[in-house]
Structure formats: C-alpha cells, structure tokens
PDB file of C-alpha atoms in Angstrom:
ATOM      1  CA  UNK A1227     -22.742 -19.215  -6.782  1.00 47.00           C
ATOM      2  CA  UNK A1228     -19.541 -17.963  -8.028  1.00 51.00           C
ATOM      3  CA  UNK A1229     -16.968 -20.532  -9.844  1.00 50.00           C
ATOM      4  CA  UNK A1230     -13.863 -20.343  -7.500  1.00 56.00           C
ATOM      5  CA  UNK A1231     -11.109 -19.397  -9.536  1.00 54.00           C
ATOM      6  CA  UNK A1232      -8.216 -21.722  -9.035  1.00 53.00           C
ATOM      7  CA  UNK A1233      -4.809 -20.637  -7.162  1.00 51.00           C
ATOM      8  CA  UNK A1234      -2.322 -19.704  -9.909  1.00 54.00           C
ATOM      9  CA  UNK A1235       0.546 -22.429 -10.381  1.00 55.00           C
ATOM     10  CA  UNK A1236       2.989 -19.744 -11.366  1.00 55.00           C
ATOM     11  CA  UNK A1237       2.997 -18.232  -8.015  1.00 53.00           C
ATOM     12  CA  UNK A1238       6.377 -17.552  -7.133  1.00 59.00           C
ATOM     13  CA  UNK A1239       7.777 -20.553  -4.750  1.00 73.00           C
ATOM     14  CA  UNK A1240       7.518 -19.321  -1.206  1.00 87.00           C
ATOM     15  CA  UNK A1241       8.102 -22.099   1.583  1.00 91.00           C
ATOM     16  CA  UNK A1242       4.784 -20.485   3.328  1.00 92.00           C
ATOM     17  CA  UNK A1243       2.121 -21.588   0.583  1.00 89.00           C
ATOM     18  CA  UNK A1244       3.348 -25.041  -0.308  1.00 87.00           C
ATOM     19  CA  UNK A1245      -0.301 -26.129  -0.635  1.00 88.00           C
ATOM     20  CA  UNK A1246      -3.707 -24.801  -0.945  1.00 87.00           C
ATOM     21  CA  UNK A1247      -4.719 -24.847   2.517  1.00 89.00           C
ATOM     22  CA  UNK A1248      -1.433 -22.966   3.637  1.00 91.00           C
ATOM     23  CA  UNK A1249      -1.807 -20.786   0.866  1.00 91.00           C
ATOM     24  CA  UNK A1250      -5.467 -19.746   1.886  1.00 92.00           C
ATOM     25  CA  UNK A1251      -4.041 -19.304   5.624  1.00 93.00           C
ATOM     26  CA  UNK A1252      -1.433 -17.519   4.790  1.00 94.00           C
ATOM     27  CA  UNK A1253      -3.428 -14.983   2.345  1.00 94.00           C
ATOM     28  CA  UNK A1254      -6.231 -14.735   5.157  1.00 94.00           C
ATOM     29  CA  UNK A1255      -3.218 -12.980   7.464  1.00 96.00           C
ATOM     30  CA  UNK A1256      -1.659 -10.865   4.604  1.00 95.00           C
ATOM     31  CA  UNK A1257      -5.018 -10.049   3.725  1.00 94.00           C
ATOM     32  CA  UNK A1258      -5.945  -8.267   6.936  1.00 95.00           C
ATOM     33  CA  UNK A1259      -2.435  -6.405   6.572  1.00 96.00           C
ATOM     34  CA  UNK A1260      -3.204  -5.535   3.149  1.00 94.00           C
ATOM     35  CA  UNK A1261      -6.906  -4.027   4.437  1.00 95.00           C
ATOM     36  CA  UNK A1262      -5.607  -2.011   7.171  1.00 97.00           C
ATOM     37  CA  UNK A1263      -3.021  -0.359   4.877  1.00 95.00           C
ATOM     38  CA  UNK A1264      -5.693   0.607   2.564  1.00 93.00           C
ATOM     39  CA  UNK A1265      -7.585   1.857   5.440  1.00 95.00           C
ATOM     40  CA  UNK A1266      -4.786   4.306   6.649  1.00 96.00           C
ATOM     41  CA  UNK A1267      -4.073   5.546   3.121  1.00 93.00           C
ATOM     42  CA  UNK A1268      -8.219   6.390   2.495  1.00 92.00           C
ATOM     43  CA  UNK A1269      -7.588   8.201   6.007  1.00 95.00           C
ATOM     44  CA  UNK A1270      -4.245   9.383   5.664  1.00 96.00           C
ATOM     45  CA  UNK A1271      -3.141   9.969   1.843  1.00 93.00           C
ATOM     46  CA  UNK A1272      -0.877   7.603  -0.570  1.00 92.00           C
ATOM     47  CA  UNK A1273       2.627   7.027   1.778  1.00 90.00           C
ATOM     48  CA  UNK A1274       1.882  10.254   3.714  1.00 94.00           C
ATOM     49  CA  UNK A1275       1.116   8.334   7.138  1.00 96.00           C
ATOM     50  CA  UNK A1276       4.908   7.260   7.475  1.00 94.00           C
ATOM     51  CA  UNK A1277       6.063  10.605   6.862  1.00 94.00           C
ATOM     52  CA  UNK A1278       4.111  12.155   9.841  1.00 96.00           C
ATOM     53  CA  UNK A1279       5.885  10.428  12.325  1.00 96.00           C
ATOM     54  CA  UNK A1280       9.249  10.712  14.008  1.00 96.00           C
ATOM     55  CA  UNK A1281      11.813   8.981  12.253  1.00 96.00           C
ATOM     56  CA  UNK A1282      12.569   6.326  15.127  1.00 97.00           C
ATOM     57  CA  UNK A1283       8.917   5.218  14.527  1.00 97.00           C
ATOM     58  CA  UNK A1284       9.488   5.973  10.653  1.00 96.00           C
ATOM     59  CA  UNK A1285      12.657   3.590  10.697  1.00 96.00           C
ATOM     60  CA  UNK A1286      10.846   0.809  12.929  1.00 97.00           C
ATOM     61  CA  UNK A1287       7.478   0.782  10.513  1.00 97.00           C
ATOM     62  CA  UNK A1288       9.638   0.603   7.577  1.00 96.00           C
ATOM     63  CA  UNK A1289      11.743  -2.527   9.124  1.00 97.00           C
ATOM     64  CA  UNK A1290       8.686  -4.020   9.906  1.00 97.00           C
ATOM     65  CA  UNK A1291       7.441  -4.033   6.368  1.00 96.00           C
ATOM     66  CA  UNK A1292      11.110  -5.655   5.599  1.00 96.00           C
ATOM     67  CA  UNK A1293      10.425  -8.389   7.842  1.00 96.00           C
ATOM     68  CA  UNK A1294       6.668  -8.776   6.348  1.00 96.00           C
ATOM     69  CA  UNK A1295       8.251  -9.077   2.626  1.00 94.00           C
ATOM     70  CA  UNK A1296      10.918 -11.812   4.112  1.00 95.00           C
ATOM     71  CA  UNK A1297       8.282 -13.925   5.411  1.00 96.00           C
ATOM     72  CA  UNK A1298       6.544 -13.390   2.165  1.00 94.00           C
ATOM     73  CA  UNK A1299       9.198 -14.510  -0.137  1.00 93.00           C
ATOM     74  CA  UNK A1300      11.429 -16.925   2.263  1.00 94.00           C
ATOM     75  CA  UNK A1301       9.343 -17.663   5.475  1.00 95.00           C
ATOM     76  CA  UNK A1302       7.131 -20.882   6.930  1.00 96.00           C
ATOM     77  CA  UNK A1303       3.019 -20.021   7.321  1.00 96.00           C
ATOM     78  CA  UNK A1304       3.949 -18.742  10.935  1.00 97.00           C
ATOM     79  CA  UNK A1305       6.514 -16.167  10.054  1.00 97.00           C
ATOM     80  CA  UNK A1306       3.241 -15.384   7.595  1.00 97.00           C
ATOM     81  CA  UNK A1307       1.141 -14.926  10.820  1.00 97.00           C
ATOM     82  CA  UNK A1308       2.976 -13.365  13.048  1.00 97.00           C
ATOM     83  CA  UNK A1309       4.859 -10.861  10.766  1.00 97.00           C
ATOM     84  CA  UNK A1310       1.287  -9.761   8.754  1.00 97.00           C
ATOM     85  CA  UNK A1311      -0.290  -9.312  12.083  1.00 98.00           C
ATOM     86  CA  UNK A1312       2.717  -7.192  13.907  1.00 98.00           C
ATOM     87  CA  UNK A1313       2.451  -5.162  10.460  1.00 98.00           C
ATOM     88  CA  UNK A1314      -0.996  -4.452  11.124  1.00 98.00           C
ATOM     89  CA  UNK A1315       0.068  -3.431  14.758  1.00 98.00           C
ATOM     90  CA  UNK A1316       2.935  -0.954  12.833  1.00 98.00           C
ATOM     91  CA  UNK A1317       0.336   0.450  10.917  1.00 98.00           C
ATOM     92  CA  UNK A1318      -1.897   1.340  13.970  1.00 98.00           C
ATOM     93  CA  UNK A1319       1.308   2.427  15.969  1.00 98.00           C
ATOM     94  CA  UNK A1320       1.527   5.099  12.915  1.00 98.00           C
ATOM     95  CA  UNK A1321      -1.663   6.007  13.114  1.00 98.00           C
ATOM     96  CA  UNK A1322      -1.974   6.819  16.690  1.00 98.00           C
ATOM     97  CA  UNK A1323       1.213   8.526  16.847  1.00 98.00           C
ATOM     98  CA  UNK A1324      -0.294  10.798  13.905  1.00 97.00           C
ATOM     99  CA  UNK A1325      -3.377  11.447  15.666  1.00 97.00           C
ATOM    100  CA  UNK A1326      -1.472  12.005  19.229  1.00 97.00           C
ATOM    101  CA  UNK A1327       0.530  14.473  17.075  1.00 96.00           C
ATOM    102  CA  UNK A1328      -2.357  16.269  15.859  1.00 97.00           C
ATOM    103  CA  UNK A1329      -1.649  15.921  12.102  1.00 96.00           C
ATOM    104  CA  UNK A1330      -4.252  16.400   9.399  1.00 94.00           C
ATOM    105  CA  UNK A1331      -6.032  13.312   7.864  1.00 95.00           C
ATOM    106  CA  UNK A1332      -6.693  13.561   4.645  1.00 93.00           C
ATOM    107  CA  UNK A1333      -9.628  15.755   3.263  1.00 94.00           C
ATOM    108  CA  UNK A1334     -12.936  13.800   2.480  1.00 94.00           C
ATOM    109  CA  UNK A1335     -12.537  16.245  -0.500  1.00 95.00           C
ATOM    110  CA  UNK A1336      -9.301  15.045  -1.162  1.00 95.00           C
ATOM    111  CA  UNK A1337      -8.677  11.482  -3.560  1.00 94.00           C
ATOM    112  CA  UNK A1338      -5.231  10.458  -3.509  1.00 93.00           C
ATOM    113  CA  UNK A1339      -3.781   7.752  -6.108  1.00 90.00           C
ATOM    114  CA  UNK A1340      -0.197   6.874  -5.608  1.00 88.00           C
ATOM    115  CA  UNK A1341       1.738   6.846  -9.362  1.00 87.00           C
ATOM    116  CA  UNK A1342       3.948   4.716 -10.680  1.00 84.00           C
ATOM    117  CA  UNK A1343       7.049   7.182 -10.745  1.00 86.00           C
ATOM    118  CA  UNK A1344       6.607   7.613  -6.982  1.00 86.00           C
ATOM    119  CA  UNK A1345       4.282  10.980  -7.372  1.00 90.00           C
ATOM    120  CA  UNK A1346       0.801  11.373  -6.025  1.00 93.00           C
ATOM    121  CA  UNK A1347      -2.061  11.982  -7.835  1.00 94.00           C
ATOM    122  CA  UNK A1348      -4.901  13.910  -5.932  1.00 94.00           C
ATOM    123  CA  UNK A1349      -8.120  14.700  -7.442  1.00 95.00           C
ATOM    124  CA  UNK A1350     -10.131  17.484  -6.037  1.00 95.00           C
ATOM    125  CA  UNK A1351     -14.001  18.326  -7.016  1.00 95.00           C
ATOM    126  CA  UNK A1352     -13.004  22.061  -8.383  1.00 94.00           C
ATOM    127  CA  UNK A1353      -9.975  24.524  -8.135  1.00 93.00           C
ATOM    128  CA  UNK A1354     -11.690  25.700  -4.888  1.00 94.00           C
ATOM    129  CA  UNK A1355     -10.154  22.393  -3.433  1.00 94.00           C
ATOM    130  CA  UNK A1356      -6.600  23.150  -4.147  1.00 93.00           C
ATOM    131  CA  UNK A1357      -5.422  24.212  -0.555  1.00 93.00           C
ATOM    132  CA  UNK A1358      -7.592  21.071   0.876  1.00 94.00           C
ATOM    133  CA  UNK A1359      -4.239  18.827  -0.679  1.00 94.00           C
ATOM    134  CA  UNK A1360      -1.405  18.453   1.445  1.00 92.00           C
ATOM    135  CA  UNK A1361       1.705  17.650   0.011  1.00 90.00           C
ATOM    136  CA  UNK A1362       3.905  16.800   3.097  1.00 89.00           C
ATOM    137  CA  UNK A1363       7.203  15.974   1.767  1.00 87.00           C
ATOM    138  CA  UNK A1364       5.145  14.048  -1.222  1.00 90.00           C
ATOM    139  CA  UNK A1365       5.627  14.727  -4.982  1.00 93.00           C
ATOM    140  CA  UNK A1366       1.711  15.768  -5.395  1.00 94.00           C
ATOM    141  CA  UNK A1367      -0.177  16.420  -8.708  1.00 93.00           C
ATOM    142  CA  UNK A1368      -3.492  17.815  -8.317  1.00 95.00           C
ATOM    143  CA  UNK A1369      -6.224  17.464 -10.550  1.00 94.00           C
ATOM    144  CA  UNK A1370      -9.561  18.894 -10.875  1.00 94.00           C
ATOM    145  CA  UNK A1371     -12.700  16.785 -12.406  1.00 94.00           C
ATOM    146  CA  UNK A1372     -12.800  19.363 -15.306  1.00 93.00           C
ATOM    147  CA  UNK A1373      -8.809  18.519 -15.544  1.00 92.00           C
ATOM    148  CA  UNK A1374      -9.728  15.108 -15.834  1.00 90.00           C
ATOM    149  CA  UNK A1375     -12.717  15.533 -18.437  1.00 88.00           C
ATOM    150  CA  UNK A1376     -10.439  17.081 -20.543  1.00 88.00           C
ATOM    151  CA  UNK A1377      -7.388  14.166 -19.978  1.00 85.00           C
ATOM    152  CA  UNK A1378     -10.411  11.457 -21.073  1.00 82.00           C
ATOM    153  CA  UNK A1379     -11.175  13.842 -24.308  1.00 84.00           C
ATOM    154  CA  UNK A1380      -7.835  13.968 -25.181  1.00 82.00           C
ATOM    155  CA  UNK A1381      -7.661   9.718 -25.152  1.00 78.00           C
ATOM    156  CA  UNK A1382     -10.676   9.017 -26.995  1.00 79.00           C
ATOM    157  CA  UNK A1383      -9.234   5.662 -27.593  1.00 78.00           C
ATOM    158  CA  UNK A1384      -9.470   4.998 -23.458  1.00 73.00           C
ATOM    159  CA  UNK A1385     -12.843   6.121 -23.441  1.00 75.00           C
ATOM    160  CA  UNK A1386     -13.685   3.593 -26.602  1.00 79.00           C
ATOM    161  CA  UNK A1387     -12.289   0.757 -24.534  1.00 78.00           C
ATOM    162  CA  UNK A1388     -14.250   1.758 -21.723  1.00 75.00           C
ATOM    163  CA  UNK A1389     -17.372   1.948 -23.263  1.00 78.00           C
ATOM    164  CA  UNK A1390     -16.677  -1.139 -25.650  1.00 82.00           C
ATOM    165  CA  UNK A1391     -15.289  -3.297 -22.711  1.00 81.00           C
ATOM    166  CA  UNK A1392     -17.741  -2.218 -19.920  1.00 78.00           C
ATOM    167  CA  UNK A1393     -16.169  -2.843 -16.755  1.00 77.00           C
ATOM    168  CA  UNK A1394     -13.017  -2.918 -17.854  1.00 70.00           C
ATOM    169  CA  UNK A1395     -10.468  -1.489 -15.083  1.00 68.00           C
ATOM    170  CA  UNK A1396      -6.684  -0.551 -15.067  1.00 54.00           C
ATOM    171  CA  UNK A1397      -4.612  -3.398 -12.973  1.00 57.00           C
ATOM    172  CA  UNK A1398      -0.958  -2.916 -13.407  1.00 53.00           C
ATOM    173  CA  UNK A1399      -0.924   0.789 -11.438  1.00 41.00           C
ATOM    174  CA  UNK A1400       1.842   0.232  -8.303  1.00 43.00           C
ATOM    175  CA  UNK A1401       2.451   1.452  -5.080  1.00 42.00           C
ATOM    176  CA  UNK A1402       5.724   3.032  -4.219  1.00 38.00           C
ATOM    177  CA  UNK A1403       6.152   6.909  -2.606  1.00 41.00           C
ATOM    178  CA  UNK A1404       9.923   6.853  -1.798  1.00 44.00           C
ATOM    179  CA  UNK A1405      10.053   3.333  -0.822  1.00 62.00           C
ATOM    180  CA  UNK A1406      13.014   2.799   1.282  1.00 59.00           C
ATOM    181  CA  UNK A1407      12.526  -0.829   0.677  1.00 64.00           C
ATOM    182  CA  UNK A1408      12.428  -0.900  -2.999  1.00 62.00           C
ATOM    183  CA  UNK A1409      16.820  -0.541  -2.726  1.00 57.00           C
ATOM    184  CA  UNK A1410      16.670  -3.819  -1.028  1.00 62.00           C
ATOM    185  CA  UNK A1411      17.467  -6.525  -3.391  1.00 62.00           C
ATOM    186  CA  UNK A1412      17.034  -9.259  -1.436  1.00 66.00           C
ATOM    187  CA  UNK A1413      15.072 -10.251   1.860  1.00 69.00           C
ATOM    188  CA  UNK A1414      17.072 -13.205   2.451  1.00 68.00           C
ATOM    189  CA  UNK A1415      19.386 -11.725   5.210  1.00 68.00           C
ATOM    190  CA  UNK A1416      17.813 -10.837   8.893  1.00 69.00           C
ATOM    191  CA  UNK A1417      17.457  -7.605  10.300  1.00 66.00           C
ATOM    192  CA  UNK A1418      20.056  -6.689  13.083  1.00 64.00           C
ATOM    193  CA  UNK A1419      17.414  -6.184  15.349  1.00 64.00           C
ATOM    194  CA  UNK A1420      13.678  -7.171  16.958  1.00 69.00           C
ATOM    195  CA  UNK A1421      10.985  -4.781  15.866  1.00 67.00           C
ATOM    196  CA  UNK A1422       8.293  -4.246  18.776  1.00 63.00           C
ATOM    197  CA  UNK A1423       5.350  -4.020  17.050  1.00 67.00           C
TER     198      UNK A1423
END
C-alpha cells in the first residue's frame, strides 16, 4: 500500500477546506468538475468546446466557471458542492449544444495541448494529418512526430534528463485559451445574476 501523502499546509486559506475532512469533500466535488473538463477537451480540443456555442451559452458557461473559482477561493464546503457540480452540468450543456449543432469533435488523429501563451499545440501522426486540425477561432500550432523528433534532437539536454530521471514529467504547463476570466482580479464580488446550470 501506498504512503498517503499528507495535505499541503501552504494551501492557500479558503473557508471551504478548514480541515482535512472538508478538504477531502470538497476536492471529491472539484474533482469530478476537473474530470469532466478533461473529458470534453480529449473530445472536443484545448478551449475549443466554448467557442462552438452561441455566445448566450458562451457568456453563461464562462460565469459559471466565475462562480466555481469564488467558491474556490472565498466559499463554505457547500458553495464547493453545489457550484463544482452545476459546472459539471455547464460543461455538459456545452457539449450537447455542440453536438445538437453538428460541430466536429476533435480528430482521434488529432492531440491537442493547450500552451502557456494561450496557443494550441496539436500533434498529428504525419503531414497527411494537417487538414484533420481545426483551428476554430484558436491560435493552433501543428506539429508532426518527425517535427517533434527533431525538437527532442535539438534539446539533447531534455532528452538526458529524461533518460537520467526516468519518469520524470513536465508539471508547471497551464491552461488558458483566451480566458475571459483570467482579467478578473478578484472573485470576491457576486455576479449580477443566477446562472441555470
């Protein structure tokens, strides 16, 4: 068996995990939002799904993930609960709508890694694969595996770590394809309305 690895005590102070137990809840809700966002971009591409929608659905997904951080940073376990699970329910909402609207999923030949300047990275078996990426409003690089090959001969350093370290994997890649939400500043302050998800 495994040797649980202890909650970090540098966690930022949120009112929601003020001890282990409400900590564990409130990651077991989050968790299940996390999964089905992960889910949607293997289906969908890296922030593509949000673009494929109207933007009265765009507007209320992407308040919806405001009220998710809120709870995260400033709310109690059951603003947790109930704002993880309606975030799930946004991310379904999207999905449908996509489907209903008869838009592409993404290409099982088709990898997509969001970057950290807010560009995609999609990585195609061969140049035969190149109209297989859709870009959809996104800022898309696409590489082939021979384009890669030669990116990992260029870093021989990278592939000494690797091979020196096996198992060793990149953590500090983010998230973030024109992020309305990374202006905000501070989740502190309500929304003017309910979201119905």
């Amino acid at each position: 068996m495994a040797t649980p690895k202890p909650i970090p005590d540098d966690r930022p102070a949120m009112p929601w995990a003020g001890t282990n137990g409400q900590y564990i809840a409130g990651r077991a809700y989050l968790d299940e939002a996390d999964m089905t966002a992960a889910q949607m971009e293997a289906k969908w591409g890296a922030g593509r799904l949000r673009l494929l929608v109207g933007p009265e659905l765009r507007e209320k997904f992407d308040r919806q993930r405001y009220l998710l951080n809120q709870a995260i940073w400033h709310g109690d376990l059951e603003s947790v609960r109930r704002e993880s699970m309606r975030m799930v329910k946004g991310w379904l909402a999207l999905d449908r709508a996509a489907t209903e609207a008869g838009a592409a999923a993404l290409s099982p030949s088709v990898w997509e890694i969001a970057l950290p300047d807010g560009g995609v990275a999609a990585i195609v078996p061969d140049a035969g694969h190149y109209s297989a990426v859709q870009a959809d409003g996104r800022k898309v690089a696409v590489y082939t595996l021979e384009d890669i090959a030669r990116l990992l001969a260029g870093f021989p350093e990278l592939a000494a770590i690797k091979h020196a370290f096996p198992g060793a994997k990149v953590t500090a890649v983010r998230r973030s394809v024109d992020d309305p939400l990374d202006s905000v500043r501070d989740t502190n302050t309500s929304l003017d309305d309910e979201i119905p998800f």
